Amino acid sequence: MFSPNIVKNMKLRIAIQKSGRLHDDSIKLLKECGIDINNGVNKLKTEASNFPLEVFFLRDDDIPQYVEDGVADIGIVGENVILEKNRPVKIAEKLGFGKCRLSLAVPKSVEYNSVKDMDKLRIATSYPVILQNFLNEHNITAEIHEISGSVEIAPGIGLADAICDLVSSGSTLFMNGLKEVEVILKSEAALISNDNLLPEQEVLLQKLLFRIQAVKKAKNNKYVLLNAPNDKLKEIIALLPGMKSPTVLPLAEEGWSSVHSVLNENAFWDIIESLKAAGAQGILVVPIEKMII
Ligand code: PRT
Ligand code: ZN
């Protein structure tokens, strides 16, 4: 294998968006992973003080190429960009932020029944590769107009009949008199890595992934503390999954216990309601910072 000294001197270089929608969440994620970085304004690169990580600030569109070329070892970028750029990089982990969808939209007044209605239309987009693949899959011939920004105004100025663009709240489409008719892709930010990392870099990547996964799990779970009358304990415990099983501690008041557990966000409100109905009182819900199973 390799000597621990090499690992000691080895660095991982990560590319993140310089400014834009993914910048703040990328920095926040690194911070939540316990990595201190000093991201001064207008800096193009910086170093972490407590993890062997060098950070490059780039335009998101360039990140897949930099990672493929090995200028950066890993990067954080939207899945939409990864698929559009179609570079041979690996998705190491989806990160749960920057969520959006790439959709087809047409003017509100246009009747739309199925994707076949796109046949022979002019579609404006900044995602010609993903759009062309989608059209091919559905055997549709359309004229793709590649434009780099403000795609949603294209139908209004007569440049296109439809658009294919990113949507999150839908308000941009609404304000431009458009309606979303097909979701082509659901996207979120992902950590990508070069296909040929050195073994020492792979070790560092695994270390980083371990931390990212702990942060992600913590975000999806809540720590719950509640008081339960002892005669209802069995019923209440049955409702709580916990990491192994709930912790039960006697309260100073006779006949009552304190129950501690971890609940997944998806099932959270349903379980809280059932707990109340089963006699739980004084329910406290606390965020978890890191969760290592
Ligand atoms: O300068 P650089 O090239 O780095 O940045 P950029 O301007 O190309 O990208 P940026 O910062 O706008 O977005 C970066 C990434 O954020 C995208 O690649 C997506 O992965 C993700 N993301 C998430 C979004 C959105 N949500 C989003 N809503 N990217 C863009 N939008 C735009 C969309 O294009 C449309 O104009 O927001 C508008 C629609 O938003 P709603 O809320 O009105 O539906
Ligand atoms: Zn971009």
XYZ file of C-alpha atoms and ligand atoms in Angstrom:
338
model
C 0.000 0.000 0.000
C 1.171 3.573 0.555
C 3.019 5.126 3.436
C 1.077 7.207 5.969
C 3.589 10.033 5.340
C 2.462 10.327 1.737
C -1.141 10.548 2.924
C 0.014 13.227 5.343
C 1.380 15.446 2.578
C -1.278 14.663 0.010
C -4.069 17.159 -0.644
C -7.457 16.868 -2.227
C -8.421 19.730 -4.549
C -12.108 20.567 -4.659
C -13.791 22.863 -7.207
C -16.875 24.728 -6.053
C -18.986 27.455 -7.641
C -17.372 30.883 -7.305
C -20.685 32.703 -6.945
C -24.253 31.703 -7.620
C -26.859 29.408 -6.213
C -24.559 26.590 -5.106
C -21.771 28.691 -3.594
C -23.137 29.311 -0.091
C -24.472 25.782 0.414
C -21.163 24.271 -0.771
C -19.193 26.359 1.744
C -21.757 25.598 4.452
C -21.459 21.865 3.821
C -17.664 21.982 4.141
C -18.006 23.964 7.380
C -20.538 21.470 8.738
C -17.974 18.774 7.957
C -15.657 20.579 10.360
C -13.484 21.982 7.558
C -12.340 25.568 8.127
C -11.880 27.532 4.955
C -11.214 31.186 4.569
C -13.201 32.224 1.494
C -12.187 35.824 1.038
C -14.050 37.865 -1.570
C -12.649 37.517 -5.102
C -10.338 34.681 -4.146
C -9.803 32.049 -6.825
C -8.437 29.470 -4.433
C -7.930 28.898 -0.763
C -6.805 26.181 1.625
C -8.494 24.545 4.567
C -6.620 25.049 7.803
C -7.569 21.732 9.409
C -8.110 19.256 6.527
C -5.834 18.563 3.536
C -8.162 20.338 1.143
C -7.483 23.027 -1.419
C -10.574 24.853 -2.703
C -10.877 26.320 -6.213
C -13.688 28.775 -6.983
C -14.935 28.346 -10.560
C -17.947 28.822 -12.824
C -20.190 25.814 -12.356
C -20.158 24.972 -16.088
C -16.377 24.476 -15.996
C -16.287 22.182 -12.963
C -16.891 18.797 -14.725
C -14.095 19.525 -17.212
C -11.633 20.578 -14.484
C -12.407 17.402 -12.548
C -12.064 15.234 -15.669
C -8.715 16.836 -16.490
C -7.477 16.339 -12.926
C -6.933 20.062 -12.322
C -9.339 19.491 -9.439
C -9.827 16.028 -7.900
C -13.429 16.550 -6.835
C -16.120 19.169 -7.342
C -19.595 20.247 -6.316
C -22.010 20.906 -9.180
C -25.650 20.380 -10.168
C -26.602 17.057 -11.769
C -28.066 19.122 -14.628
C -24.578 20.435 -15.433
C -22.973 16.986 -15.002
C -25.386 15.453 -17.527
C -25.192 18.362 -19.947
C -21.386 18.426 -19.993
C -21.332 14.623 -20.217
C -17.758 14.258 -18.926
C -16.435 10.952 -17.604
C -16.554 11.842 -13.914
C -18.021 9.815 -11.050
C -20.903 10.966 -8.855
C -19.599 10.193 -5.365
C -22.546 11.561 -3.369
C -25.740 13.519 -3.913
C -25.792 16.465 -1.544
C -29.458 17.343 -1.025
C -29.261 21.058 -1.908
C -29.637 23.036 -5.172
C -32.763 21.021 -5.919
C -34.550 21.892 -9.141
C -35.998 20.274 -12.238
C -35.287 20.705 -15.919
C -38.661 21.086 -17.578
C -40.375 21.854 -20.825
C -42.737 24.812 -20.731
C -45.093 26.381 -23.250
C -47.192 29.587 -23.252
C -50.213 29.254 -20.958
C -52.642 29.702 -23.839
C -51.247 26.718 -25.770
C -53.170 23.472 -25.437
C -50.835 20.663 -24.420
C -51.718 16.980 -24.275
C -48.530 14.981 -24.541
C -44.863 15.205 -25.399
C -45.827 14.511 -29.033
C -47.092 18.110 -29.139
C -43.425 19.193 -29.128
C -42.939 17.744 -32.619
C -41.685 20.337 -35.124
C -41.614 23.114 -32.493
C -38.730 25.502 -31.846
C -37.464 24.983 -28.301
C -35.094 27.433 -26.600
C -32.720 26.058 -23.963
C -29.292 26.224 -22.331
C -29.383 22.407 -22.107
C -29.215 21.194 -25.740
C -27.589 17.841 -24.922
C -30.111 16.739 -22.290
C -32.991 18.079 -24.398
C -31.808 16.309 -27.565
C -31.506 12.996 -25.662
C -35.017 13.438 -24.309
C -36.428 14.227 -27.761
C -34.626 11.221 -29.268
C -36.044 8.915 -26.585
C -39.531 10.100 -27.513
C -38.946 10.090 -31.271
C -39.613 13.770 -31.565
C -38.043 16.108 -34.070
C -37.784 19.673 -32.853
C -35.572 22.620 -33.588
C -33.325 23.354 -30.603
C -32.272 26.989 -30.137
C -29.361 27.133 -27.749
C -29.281 30.329 -25.712
C -27.210 30.971 -22.635
C -29.568 32.927 -20.402
C -33.055 34.426 -19.959
C -34.503 31.426 -21.739
C -37.978 32.120 -20.400
C -38.419 35.261 -22.524
C -37.812 33.360 -25.793
C -41.504 32.554 -26.567
C -42.565 36.132 -25.717
C -40.158 37.646 -28.248
C -40.988 35.122 -30.936
C -37.695 33.233 -30.804
C -39.217 29.902 -29.814
C -42.525 28.086 -29.284
C -41.440 26.365 -26.078
C -38.562 26.365 -23.612
C -36.565 23.791 -21.688
C -35.169 25.365 -18.507
C -34.537 24.893 -14.820
C -37.488 25.422 -12.511
C -37.601 25.522 -8.737
C -40.558 27.509 -7.376
C -42.159 27.977 -10.825
C -42.556 31.733 -10.334
C -40.268 32.691 -13.260
C -42.402 30.591 -15.626
C -45.572 32.103 -14.177
C -44.298 35.663 -14.532
C -43.450 35.000 -18.185
C -46.859 33.563 -19.003
C -45.565 29.997 -19.354
C -46.722 26.658 -17.936
C -44.586 23.640 -17.080
C -45.680 20.628 -19.140
C -42.953 17.949 -18.809
C -40.246 17.289 -16.227
C -37.189 15.986 -18.088
C -34.852 15.685 -15.131
C -34.831 16.131 -11.363
C -31.559 17.579 -10.182
C -29.640 18.392 -7.011
C -26.056 19.305 -6.245
C -23.646 16.368 -6.244
C -20.047 15.706 -5.313
C -18.189 14.471 -8.389
C -14.743 12.929 -8.475
C -12.033 12.246 -11.018
C -12.048 8.650 -12.226
C -8.353 8.122 -11.545
C -7.659 9.384 -8.046
C -4.428 8.243 -6.444
C -5.001 5.742 -3.628
C -3.929 8.398 -1.103
C -6.491 10.836 -2.522
C -9.124 8.115 -2.446
C -8.455 7.779 1.310
C -9.021 11.518 1.746
C -12.175 11.406 -0.373
C -13.558 8.570 1.782
C -12.778 10.630 4.885
C -14.662 13.588 3.440
C -17.577 11.379 2.334
C -17.832 9.877 5.812
C -18.285 13.390 7.201
C -20.722 14.461 4.477
C -22.865 11.388 5.091
C -22.909 12.081 8.841
C -24.052 15.672 8.184
C -26.713 14.520 5.688
C -28.094 11.869 8.044
C -28.239 14.385 10.878
C -30.244 16.781 8.697
C -32.767 14.078 7.893
C -33.276 13.165 11.523
C -34.395 14.841 14.745
C -33.650 13.984 18.348
C -36.886 13.623 20.307
C -37.283 13.730 24.093
C -40.633 13.160 25.756
C -42.242 12.292 29.054
C -44.376 9.184 29.248
C -46.547 7.714 31.984
C -45.091 4.284 32.813
C -48.376 2.495 32.049
C -48.202 3.861 28.456
C -44.467 3.224 27.969
C -44.833 0.036 25.954
C -47.216 1.617 23.484
C -45.062 4.763 23.160
C -41.807 2.843 22.691
C -43.434 0.779 19.926
C -43.955 4.010 17.970
C -40.300 5.034 18.164
C -37.719 3.474 15.897
C -34.554 5.027 17.432
C -31.044 4.219 16.253
C -31.078 0.919 18.154
C -33.931 1.281 20.610
C -35.116 4.323 22.561
C -33.387 5.360 25.790
C -35.747 5.251 28.784
C -34.830 7.038 32.032
C -36.953 7.355 35.190
C -38.233 10.861 35.988
C -38.039 12.301 39.520
C -41.841 12.142 39.559
C -42.960 8.612 40.391
C -44.731 6.702 37.610
C -43.178 8.720 34.749
C -40.232 8.153 32.425
C -38.255 10.248 29.996
C -37.908 8.657 26.551
C -35.220 9.730 24.053
C -35.111 8.686 20.427
C -34.206 9.670 16.865
C -36.905 10.217 14.234
C -36.589 10.458 10.479
C -37.965 13.690 9.063
C -40.218 11.904 6.553
C -42.209 10.073 9.208
C -41.798 12.813 11.774
C -45.211 14.523 12.035
C -47.180 11.288 11.799
C -45.196 9.758 14.635
C -45.405 12.895 16.811
C -49.207 12.880 16.446
C -49.379 9.200 17.383
C -47.101 9.805 20.376
C -49.377 12.571 21.681
C -52.410 10.390 21.161
C -50.689 7.586 23.080
C -50.168 9.841 26.133
C -46.710 11.376 25.591
C -46.223 14.837 27.101
C -43.605 17.581 27.024
C -42.292 16.492 23.622
C -39.037 18.265 22.727
C -37.598 18.070 19.212
C -33.935 18.953 18.832
C -31.804 19.205 15.665
C -28.876 16.811 15.380
C -25.522 18.174 14.277
C -23.772 14.961 13.174
C -25.038 11.391 13.074
C -22.666 8.438 12.849
C -24.192 4.993 12.786
O -21.824 31.812 -12.892
P -22.079 30.342 -12.997
O -21.996 29.813 -14.400
O -21.250 29.570 -12.005
O -23.591 30.143 -12.464
P -24.951 29.971 -13.288
O -25.554 31.319 -13.430
O -24.771 29.118 -14.504
O -25.789 29.067 -12.299
P -26.708 29.442 -11.060
O -25.888 29.975 -9.934
O -27.921 30.198 -11.466
O -27.214 27.955 -10.696
C -26.328 26.987 -10.295
C -27.071 25.676 -10.142
O -28.110 25.833 -9.177
C -27.799 25.163 -11.367
O -26.954 24.532 -12.289
C -28.784 24.183 -10.730
O -28.132 22.943 -10.480
C -29.116 24.836 -9.396
N -30.444 25.496 -9.362
C -31.411 25.210 -8.453
C -30.926 26.441 -10.187
C -32.222 26.732 -9.772
N -32.486 25.965 -8.690
C -33.002 27.725 -10.483
N -34.155 27.980 -10.101
N -30.373 27.086 -11.248
C -31.089 28.037 -11.890
N -32.369 28.370 -11.554
C -32.994 29.479 -12.358
C -33.665 28.981 -13.643
O -32.720 28.908 -14.701
C -34.724 30.061 -13.879
O -34.173 31.198 -14.522
O -34.010 30.116 -11.632
C -35.115 30.449 -12.466
C -36.323 29.643 -12.070
O -36.529 29.682 -10.689
P -38.017 29.674 -10.108
O -37.846 29.559 -8.611
O -38.653 30.966 -10.489
O -38.735 28.481 -10.672
Zn -23.172 28.346 -15.145
